[in-house]
């Protein structure tokens, strides 16, 4: 019996394996230990008196932010993430007005890609910077750069100036999400962290949902420049309040001025200069594939091959650097880390497709204004936020995140599949109910990969691991938006030939989702609407596929873990059954029933 306890404890503190022991969160944060300091470093004896080497329990003497100061910190980093994510989608509805002012139709692709490329390329380096310097001041620096980029964009007098402003804003935005995650990890104990992360992520990601709607309203009633001016007051309030708040640090940060050369070396700048072109070539391939160039063209294939080759060189360099690398191999080898990165990539793909194309459905198929489409999106917005907060609280109470993560993937897949059944005449009740199913799924799982990674990595690697997760989130959004746009273009062209053969597909595509009604004959409008509806349905199938991929990634990983037979894993399996199985069966039955009765509604 003692031998088994000793073995389990060794796994729990990570002394004998790179694979973190799967345990409930509330077990990794035990009651205060009364063992001596020497006892806590031992791997023998009573495991109840042992603490994991990276435990986040407040009784270990770590300083946490509490009460009103905590609410201010959470509120400010959430606001910063909101305006950053808002900026990723708000430009979509402002582009027609921008191109009219600057006569720059050929630069349309750069307005979004310049922001995305700079944001994605800098994220791993931003994690390394957070690990070396004060989280508070680094966060405020990235916020300043983001606001500077927004101001340049708002003041732009030419298309090139606007592109530069978007690139600068992307550089600043690269450090905001992982900075917010790092700050929350420093301010909140692990058993309470899921609830706060759920609030931050759910509220922040509302920016993606409402971005096109706010952008459309501002462009219609004021000017497109206000799409970027609105970032400045929000960022100013955030910086002002954070300036007077203290953010604790989990690890010792060496002042930059003490040893400039050593500090620069520790950032692994060669690794960054190898990683940046890898990300840039990949994103260019995703942005241009299926739109500017065919997927099989030499340009796209060359970009993919160049990205893969450069990535191989980057991995070799990181392996040589060891634990001093920008992305340490010791962290990548942890199964929970790379598994969570894949989950975040697929789940955010589902999230961003739903955000973009639900609004497109309401405006193109139902013919409503941007403002009214925002009202129609309220079931998604509210359900997702409430689900994220409730699941976060329950994770802190029950200590298990896996059941919610798997339930999230299943409900997201079912919800996305149900959205693919929408037609031009779908009833209001059906639209609301199907939105709620998918939104509850996305909400209850959005913070679970982050909780898993923070529970599996030591505090000194929290910022680095968060930057990798944030990078995968951004990459997932770029990938699946590209796939979705290709699917929409292809599906719309085929559907127009079937339902409105007399209409030019090029003319409909050029007019946009809300302008085609003004360029075609009234008799052709129903056929074009039906074609749009069917092509958007194909896009929701892509979202469902992404959710299914995240489900199987979770399921395959956990089945292998369950076979180890530890007691806590058996308890987790029971919790998985109790939380997930009844709900899953109910929703699956609803999905099957909806598919059967839809033709008769």
XYZ file of C-alpha atoms in Angstrom:
601
model
C 0.000 0.000 0.000
C 2.812 2.406 0.897
C 4.581 1.537 -2.309
C 1.524 2.462 -4.381
C 1.088 5.771 -2.548
C 4.711 6.624 -3.124
C 4.460 5.824 -6.812
C 1.330 7.905 -7.266
C 2.890 10.825 -5.425
C 5.956 10.718 -7.617
C 3.761 10.964 -10.674
C 1.694 13.723 -9.118
C 4.638 16.035 -8.555
C 6.135 15.229 -11.939
C 9.421 13.865 -10.635
C 9.474 10.652 -12.614
C 7.712 11.537 -15.828
C 7.051 14.356 -18.210
C 3.397 13.365 -18.317
C 1.511 15.261 -15.572
C -0.701 13.103 -13.419
C -4.339 13.629 -14.352
C -6.137 14.743 -11.238
C -9.054 16.924 -10.304
C -8.179 20.559 -9.782
C -9.398 20.562 -6.210
C -7.000 17.705 -5.425
C -4.008 19.548 -6.819
C -4.856 22.309 -4.335
C -5.128 20.504 -1.054
C -5.703 21.742 2.458
C -2.670 23.437 4.081
C 0.177 21.018 4.541
C 1.758 20.687 7.962
C 4.816 18.871 6.711
C 8.200 20.455 7.037
C 9.936 22.044 4.104
C 12.197 19.026 3.741
C 9.226 16.674 3.841
C 7.536 18.510 0.983
C 10.430 17.788 -1.270
C 10.297 14.060 -0.641
C 8.550 11.540 -2.820
C 7.862 9.108 -0.013
C 5.479 9.032 2.897
C 1.910 10.203 3.143
C 0.895 11.795 -0.132
C -1.686 13.962 1.601
C 1.101 16.097 3.041
C 2.785 16.618 -0.296
C 2.212 19.496 -2.665
C 2.861 19.544 -6.412
C 5.937 21.555 -7.268
C 3.813 24.131 -9.093
C 0.718 24.229 -6.881
C -1.157 27.536 -6.760
C -2.516 27.215 -3.209
C -2.669 30.507 -1.311
C -1.426 28.825 1.840
C 1.970 28.373 0.189
C 2.618 32.053 0.811
C 1.871 33.270 -2.692
C 0.209 36.637 -2.836
C -3.225 36.839 -4.428
C -5.321 39.858 -5.312
C -8.667 39.931 -3.515
C -11.952 41.796 -3.260
C -12.371 45.042 -5.214
C -8.808 45.079 -6.533
C -9.350 41.639 -8.037
C -12.580 42.728 -9.714
C -10.811 45.758 -11.168
C -7.947 43.641 -12.504
C -10.315 41.104 -14.075
C -12.507 43.860 -15.484
C -9.631 45.770 -17.050
C -7.883 42.814 -18.697
C -11.285 41.639 -19.951
C -11.974 45.061 -21.447
C -8.575 45.021 -23.156
C -9.279 41.585 -24.643
C -12.727 42.735 -25.724
C -11.450 45.697 -27.744
C -8.642 43.580 -29.210
C -11.028 40.849 -30.387
C -13.518 43.494 -31.493
C -10.775 44.939 -33.689
C -10.285 41.603 -35.440
C -13.827 41.584 -36.834
C -15.030 45.194 -36.858
C -13.080 46.040 -39.997
C -15.128 43.612 -42.112
C -18.142 45.916 -42.476
C -15.984 49.052 -42.759
C -14.019 47.818 -45.790
C -16.491 49.030 -48.467
C -16.344 52.589 -47.119
C -12.554 52.452 -46.729
C -12.050 51.315 -50.309
C -14.382 54.078 -51.511
C -12.387 56.754 -49.662
C -8.947 55.534 -50.718
C -9.879 53.968 -54.100
C -7.942 50.904 -52.992
C -9.975 47.836 -53.860
C -6.757 45.911 -54.524
C -5.602 46.410 -50.917
C -8.685 44.878 -49.285
C -6.892 41.662 -48.349
C -4.156 43.559 -46.523
C -6.554 45.333 -44.157
C -7.208 42.084 -42.338
C -4.062 40.081 -43.062
C -1.600 42.781 -41.913
C -3.221 42.718 -38.470
C -3.483 38.948 -38.295
C 0.052 38.210 -39.496
C 1.751 40.574 -37.029
C -0.478 39.353 -34.218
C 0.242 35.687 -34.861
C 3.984 36.000 -35.536
C 4.742 37.830 -32.282
C 2.700 35.736 -29.842
C 5.391 33.185 -28.832
C 7.923 35.987 -28.283
C 5.407 37.888 -26.169
C 5.153 34.856 -23.880
C 8.918 34.871 -23.412
C 8.827 38.599 -22.630
C 6.149 38.049 -19.981
C 8.329 35.378 -18.369
C 11.234 37.838 -18.007
C 9.598 41.137 -17.111
C 6.775 42.463 -14.949
C 3.431 41.197 -16.279
C 1.743 44.497 -15.480
C 4.179 46.704 -17.380
C 4.510 44.313 -20.312
C 0.717 44.181 -20.616
C 0.515 47.970 -20.558
C 3.274 48.182 -23.181
C 1.393 45.895 -25.566
C -1.800 47.838 -24.849
C 0.008 51.089 -25.726
C 1.257 49.621 -29.023
C -2.260 48.392 -29.830
C -3.743 51.827 -29.124
C -1.008 53.483 -31.180
C -1.895 51.254 -34.116
C -5.589 52.072 -33.691
C -4.822 55.802 -33.707
C -2.664 55.503 -36.848
C -5.481 53.594 -38.551
C -8.110 56.154 -37.527
C -5.937 59.030 -38.796
C -4.919 57.252 -42.012
C -4.740 59.485 -45.078
C -3.881 56.671 -47.482
C -4.355 52.955 -47.867
C -0.693 52.283 -47.077
C -0.934 54.269 -43.833
C -3.998 52.279 -42.832
C -2.186 48.991 -43.498
C 0.751 50.150 -41.335
C -1.656 51.090 -38.560
C -3.319 47.691 -38.720
C 0.088 45.994 -38.553
C 1.090 48.022 -35.478
C -2.239 47.216 -33.810
C -1.620 43.538 -34.533
C 1.789 43.730 -32.843
C 0.175 45.210 -29.765
C -2.694 42.746 -29.770
C -0.255 39.817 -29.841
C 0.474 40.248 -26.145
C -2.953 41.088 -24.769
C -4.764 37.740 -24.606
C -1.853 35.707 -23.234
C -1.010 38.648 -20.957
C -4.540 38.610 -19.567
C -4.323 34.848 -18.997
C -0.940 35.239 -17.280
C -2.203 38.051 -15.036
C -5.294 36.076 -14.006
C -3.073 33.081 -13.201
C -0.974 35.328 -10.959
C -3.942 36.949 -9.204
C -6.359 34.036 -8.686
C -5.815 30.616 -7.045
C -6.322 27.650 -9.326
C -9.554 26.401 -7.751
C -11.217 29.786 -8.462
C -9.526 30.474 -11.765
C -11.965 28.682 -14.078
C -14.841 31.018 -13.197
C -12.798 34.161 -13.810
C -11.332 32.771 -17.015
C -14.823 31.863 -18.178
C -16.002 35.427 -17.607
C -12.948 36.958 -19.281
C -13.049 34.716 -22.342
C -16.816 34.746 -22.833
C -17.113 38.512 -22.505
C -13.977 39.099 -24.557
C -15.140 36.870 -27.390
C -18.393 38.786 -27.607
C -16.197 41.311 -29.405
C -15.910 38.879 -32.307
C -19.686 38.460 -32.435
C -20.631 42.136 -32.260
C -17.672 43.513 -34.233
C -19.346 43.452 -37.659
C -22.557 44.822 -36.160
C -20.864 47.740 -34.382
C -18.739 48.385 -37.443
C -21.799 48.479 -39.666
C -23.646 50.870 -37.350
C -20.666 53.223 -36.981
C -20.008 53.212 -40.720
C -23.668 53.856 -41.483
C -24.300 56.658 -38.977
C -20.860 58.273 -38.493
C -17.656 57.296 -40.316
C -15.527 54.178 -40.596
C -12.781 55.943 -38.610
C -14.833 55.540 -35.430
C -14.353 51.786 -35.754
C -10.813 52.472 -34.541
C -11.292 55.620 -32.445
C -13.492 53.681 -30.005
C -10.450 51.644 -28.917
C -8.694 54.681 -27.439
C -11.016 55.599 -24.524
C -11.409 51.936 -23.526
C -7.642 51.406 -23.618
C -7.028 54.637 -21.724
C -9.345 53.622 -18.881
C -7.707 50.192 -18.720
C -4.177 51.612 -18.551
C -5.128 54.241 -15.959
C -6.687 51.758 -13.541
C -3.988 49.091 -13.980
C -1.319 51.715 -13.302
C -2.498 51.994 -9.682
C -2.962 48.247 -9.095
C -0.345 45.759 -7.952
C 0.000 42.536 -9.955
C 1.880 39.808 -8.034
C 4.554 37.732 -9.739
C 5.011 33.978 -9.448
C 8.685 34.072 -10.402
C 11.592 36.416 -9.865
C 11.913 38.989 -12.651
C 15.408 40.364 -13.271
C 15.454 44.113 -14.079
C 16.356 44.775 -17.704
C 19.012 47.346 -16.840
C 20.980 44.890 -14.680
C 22.266 42.871 -17.619
C 20.947 43.972 -20.992
C 22.945 41.446 -23.011
C 21.932 38.474 -20.861
C 18.303 39.578 -20.956
C 18.260 39.827 -24.739
C 19.911 36.408 -25.046
C 17.290 34.907 -22.735
C 14.510 36.048 -25.088
C 15.784 33.673 -27.799
C 15.605 36.261 -30.578
C 17.094 33.846 -33.176
C 14.194 31.516 -32.430
C 11.773 34.367 -33.006
C 13.377 35.291 -36.336
C 13.000 31.667 -37.422
C 9.424 31.369 -36.192
C 8.096 34.649 -37.621
C 8.602 33.777 -41.328
C 7.147 30.323 -40.635
C 3.930 31.862 -39.341
C 3.868 34.569 -42.023
C 4.199 32.124 -44.923
C 1.544 29.844 -43.436
C -0.898 32.712 -42.939
C -0.296 34.065 -46.433
C -1.054 30.614 -47.838
C -4.274 30.448 -45.815
C -5.292 34.006 -46.740
C -4.636 33.642 -50.471
C -5.619 30.000 -50.983
C -8.915 29.651 -52.809
C -9.310 33.431 -53.278
C -6.352 35.180 -54.895
C -4.707 31.914 -55.980
C -5.963 28.372 -56.437
C -5.043 25.939 -53.669
C -3.008 23.900 -56.146
C -1.096 26.879 -57.559
C 2.683 27.107 -57.337
C 2.432 30.148 -55.066
C 0.307 28.443 -52.408
C 2.251 25.174 -52.549
C 5.509 27.127 -52.315
C 4.293 29.028 -49.262
C 3.233 25.826 -47.513
C 6.540 24.110 -48.329
C 8.555 27.142 -47.264
C 6.651 27.341 -43.993
C 7.196 23.625 -43.307
C 10.918 23.807 -44.099
C 11.436 26.880 -41.962
C 9.484 25.250 -39.148
C 11.828 22.245 -39.244
C 14.825 24.574 -38.844
C 13.023 26.358 -36.006
C 12.396 23.061 -34.184
C 16.065 22.094 -34.532
C 17.111 25.422 -33.043
C 14.645 25.169 -30.171
C 15.848 21.637 -29.415
C 19.414 22.927 -29.255
C 18.435 25.763 -26.889
C 16.711 23.400 -24.462
C 14.832 25.058 -21.607
C 16.117 28.504 -22.658
C 14.244 28.277 -25.964
C 11.343 30.527 -26.860
C 9.148 27.401 -26.798
C 10.925 24.856 -24.538
C 10.776 21.240 -25.691
C 10.260 20.113 -22.098
C 6.909 21.890 -22.152
C 5.907 20.757 -25.640
C 6.441 17.124 -24.608
C 3.737 17.434 -21.956
C 0.743 15.751 -23.534
C -1.813 18.035 -21.932
C -0.075 21.091 -23.405
C -0.039 20.071 -27.049
C -3.409 18.362 -26.729
C -4.918 21.583 -25.355
C -3.338 23.567 -28.176
C -5.074 21.367 -30.743
C -8.336 21.680 -28.839
C -8.043 25.472 -28.777
C -7.277 25.549 -32.504
C -10.357 23.509 -33.433
C -12.733 25.001 -30.863
C -11.875 28.580 -31.809
C -12.364 27.618 -35.439
C -15.908 26.597 -34.539
C -16.380 29.781 -32.526
C -15.238 32.225 -35.193
C -17.133 30.528 -38.037
C -20.325 30.702 -35.996
C -19.718 34.358 -35.133
C -19.130 35.437 -38.719
C -21.638 33.332 -40.595
C -24.616 33.543 -38.253
C -24.545 37.308 -38.774
C -24.184 36.697 -42.518
C -27.198 34.362 -42.471
C -29.401 36.956 -40.794
C -28.337 39.767 -43.127
C -28.084 37.892 -46.444
C -30.844 35.293 -46.069
C -33.289 36.994 -43.709
C -32.575 40.475 -45.104
C -32.331 42.267 -41.739
C -30.170 45.271 -40.863
C -26.839 44.871 -39.026
C -28.444 46.230 -35.852
C -31.344 43.777 -35.964
C -29.011 40.889 -36.737
C -27.254 41.773 -33.482
C -30.575 41.345 -31.698
C -31.045 37.967 -33.385
C -27.594 36.935 -32.114
C -28.530 37.576 -28.474
C -29.373 33.883 -27.800
C -25.828 32.977 -28.828
C -24.189 35.819 -26.893
C -26.116 35.360 -23.646
C -26.084 31.546 -23.640
C -22.362 31.418 -24.293
C -21.538 33.900 -21.539
C -23.814 32.288 -18.937
C -22.561 28.802 -19.797
C -18.919 29.865 -19.523
C -19.409 31.431 -16.102
C -21.504 28.574 -14.670
C -19.144 25.870 -15.939
C -16.192 27.812 -14.548
C -17.798 27.998 -11.112
C -18.654 24.287 -11.181
C -15.119 23.355 -12.204
C -13.873 25.198 -9.146
C -16.438 23.442 -6.941
C -16.165 19.916 -8.336
C -12.546 19.983 -9.449
C -12.995 18.325 -12.854
C -12.571 20.050 -16.186
C -12.565 17.042 -18.535
C -16.342 16.348 -18.445
C -17.097 19.942 -19.401
C -14.487 19.922 -22.150
C -15.881 16.794 -23.790
C -19.480 17.950 -23.360
C -18.440 21.235 -24.968
C -17.073 19.497 -28.055
C -20.175 17.319 -28.430
C -22.695 20.126 -27.943
C -20.707 22.416 -30.246
C -20.751 19.773 -32.974
C -24.472 19.145 -32.513
C -25.229 22.863 -32.389
C -23.222 23.599 -35.536
C -24.934 20.726 -37.318
C -28.326 22.090 -36.306
C -27.382 25.547 -37.598
C -26.752 23.874 -40.947
C -30.476 23.057 -41.093
C -31.468 26.740 -41.217
C -33.530 27.780 -44.237
C -34.986 31.139 -45.330
C -38.217 30.212 -43.518
C -36.899 28.675 -40.285
C -39.112 29.710 -37.372
C -37.963 32.034 -34.605
C -38.245 29.363 -31.921
C -36.111 26.934 -33.905
C -33.462 29.594 -34.560
C -33.255 30.482 -30.876
C -33.204 26.883 -29.644
C -30.512 25.736 -32.053
C -28.366 28.775 -31.264
C -28.610 28.043 -27.548
C -27.434 24.429 -27.929
C -24.252 25.378 -29.759
C -23.589 28.433 -27.591
C -23.888 26.429 -24.363
C -21.404 23.938 -25.779
C -18.875 26.575 -26.804
C -19.279 28.435 -23.533
C -18.761 25.515 -21.174
C -15.486 24.504 -22.810
C -13.734 27.667 -23.920
C -11.585 28.013 -20.780
C -10.944 24.305 -20.163
C -7.782 23.956 -22.316
C -6.310 26.937 -20.486
C -7.137 25.466 -17.081
C -5.592 22.164 -18.165
C -2.356 23.806 -19.323
C -2.034 25.995 -16.227
C -2.585 22.943 -14.045
C 0.094 20.988 -15.936
C 2.926 23.519 -16.214
C 5.078 25.176 -13.541
C 4.558 28.853 -12.769
C 7.760 29.932 -14.503
C 6.362 28.596 -17.792
C 2.798 29.918 -17.430
C 3.266 32.923 -19.705
C 5.052 30.849 -22.361
C 2.385 28.146 -22.337
C -0.355 30.793 -22.531
C 1.331 32.384 -25.550
C 1.361 29.022 -27.343
C -2.327 28.481 -26.570
C -3.111 32.023 -27.768
C -1.133 31.408 -30.956
C -3.097 28.227 -31.665
C -6.317 30.133 -31.050
C -5.354 32.821 -33.575
C -4.099 30.245 -36.058
C -7.328 28.266 -35.725
C -9.352 31.373 -36.479
C -7.256 32.137 -39.570
C -7.372 28.554 -40.827
C -11.073 27.961 -40.458
C -12.102 31.391 -41.730
C -10.089 30.603 -44.845
C -11.741 27.191 -45.193
C -15.158 28.733 -44.564
C -14.679 31.482 -47.145
C -13.570 28.947 -49.740
C -16.578 26.772 -48.904
C -18.938 29.743 -49.156
C -17.571 30.885 -52.516
C -17.672 27.394 -54.016
C -21.081 26.555 -52.556
C -22.608 29.870 -53.638
C -21.391 29.480 -57.208
C -22.814 25.953 -57.484
C -26.091 26.864 -55.768
C -26.648 29.884 -58.024
C -26.373 27.671 -61.086
C -29.074 25.471 -59.557
C -31.531 28.012 -58.086
C -30.876 31.178 -60.124
C -29.121 30.229 -63.362
C -30.044 33.541 -64.993
C -27.981 35.489 -62.426
C -24.247 36.117 -62.787
C -22.396 34.550 -59.850
C -19.577 37.092 -60.280
C -22.030 39.991 -60.013
C -23.664 38.544 -56.882
C -20.296 37.965 -55.225
C -19.104 41.487 -56.083
C -22.315 43.053 -54.727
C -21.856 41.415 -51.343
C -24.227 39.622 -49.016
C -26.459 42.655 -48.464
C -26.168 44.387 -51.837
C -27.276 41.701 -54.272
C -30.952 42.653 -53.856
C -30.241 45.982 -55.572
C -28.601 44.588 -58.730
C -30.838 41.673 -59.726
C -34.436 41.420 -60.849
C -37.037 40.916 -58.070
C -38.050 37.587 -59.593
C -34.510 36.250 -59.081
C -34.187 37.305 -55.429
C -35.775 34.139 -53.889
C -33.411 31.894 -55.843
C -30.339 33.874 -54.770
C -31.523 33.849 -51.151
C -31.940 30.080 -51.298
C -28.454 29.770 -52.812
C -26.972 31.868 -50.004
C -28.797 29.806 -47.400
C -27.494 26.532 -48.794
C -23.901 27.776 -49.111
C -23.920 29.093 -45.527
C -25.186 25.682 -44.402
C -22.072 24.131 -45.947
C -19.950 26.509 -43.870
C -21.641 25.357 -40.669
C -20.705 21.795 -41.605
C -17.068 22.938 -41.456
C -17.697 24.312 -37.956
C -19.268 21.001 -36.941
C -16.256 19.134 -38.318
C -13.898 21.283 -36.255
C -15.907 20.525 -33.115
C -15.867 16.795 -33.884
C -12.085 16.942 -34.336
C -11.689 18.530 -30.902
C -13.935 15.843 -29.392
C -11.841 12.973 -30.759
C -8.636 14.709 -29.697
C -9.947 14.813 -26.126
C -11.441 11.322 -26.240
C -8.335 9.602 -27.607
C -6.119 11.248 -25.019
C -8.295 10.421 -22.045
C -8.980 6.795 -22.981
C -5.260 6.172 -22.807
C -5.117 7.903 -19.417
C -8.066 5.972 -17.964
C -6.293 2.689 -18.634
C -3.659 3.593 -16.029
C -6.210 2.820 -13.338
C -5.479 5.479 -10.705
C -8.316 6.111 -8.271
C -8.711 9.776 -9.166
C -9.032 8.870 -12.825
C -11.790 6.393 -11.988
C -13.586 9.160 -10.109
C -13.114 11.433 -13.106
C -14.666 8.799 -15.363
C -17.681 8.611 -13.048
C -17.980 12.402 -13.114
C -17.694 12.302 -16.886
C -20.611 9.879 -17.032
C -22.788 11.792 -14.565
C -22.258 15.198 -16.179
C -21.879 14.330 -19.816
C -23.852 11.208 -20.693
C -27.451 12.226 -19.864
C -26.995 15.649 -21.429
C -25.313 14.220 -24.510
C -28.039 11.650 -25.119
C -30.724 14.300 -24.740
C -29.090 16.667 -27.194
C -28.287 13.895 -29.649
C -31.930 12.845 -29.576
C -32.972 16.443 -30.167
C -30.581 16.722 -33.109
C -31.830 13.500 -34.695
C -35.449 14.511 -34.177
C -34.801 17.950 -35.658
C -33.231 16.401 -38.738
C -36.235 14.127 -39.229
C -38.984 16.691 -38.736
C -37.284 19.678 -40.386
C -38.815 19.053 -43.847
C -42.278 19.163 -42.296
C -41.846 22.341 -40.208
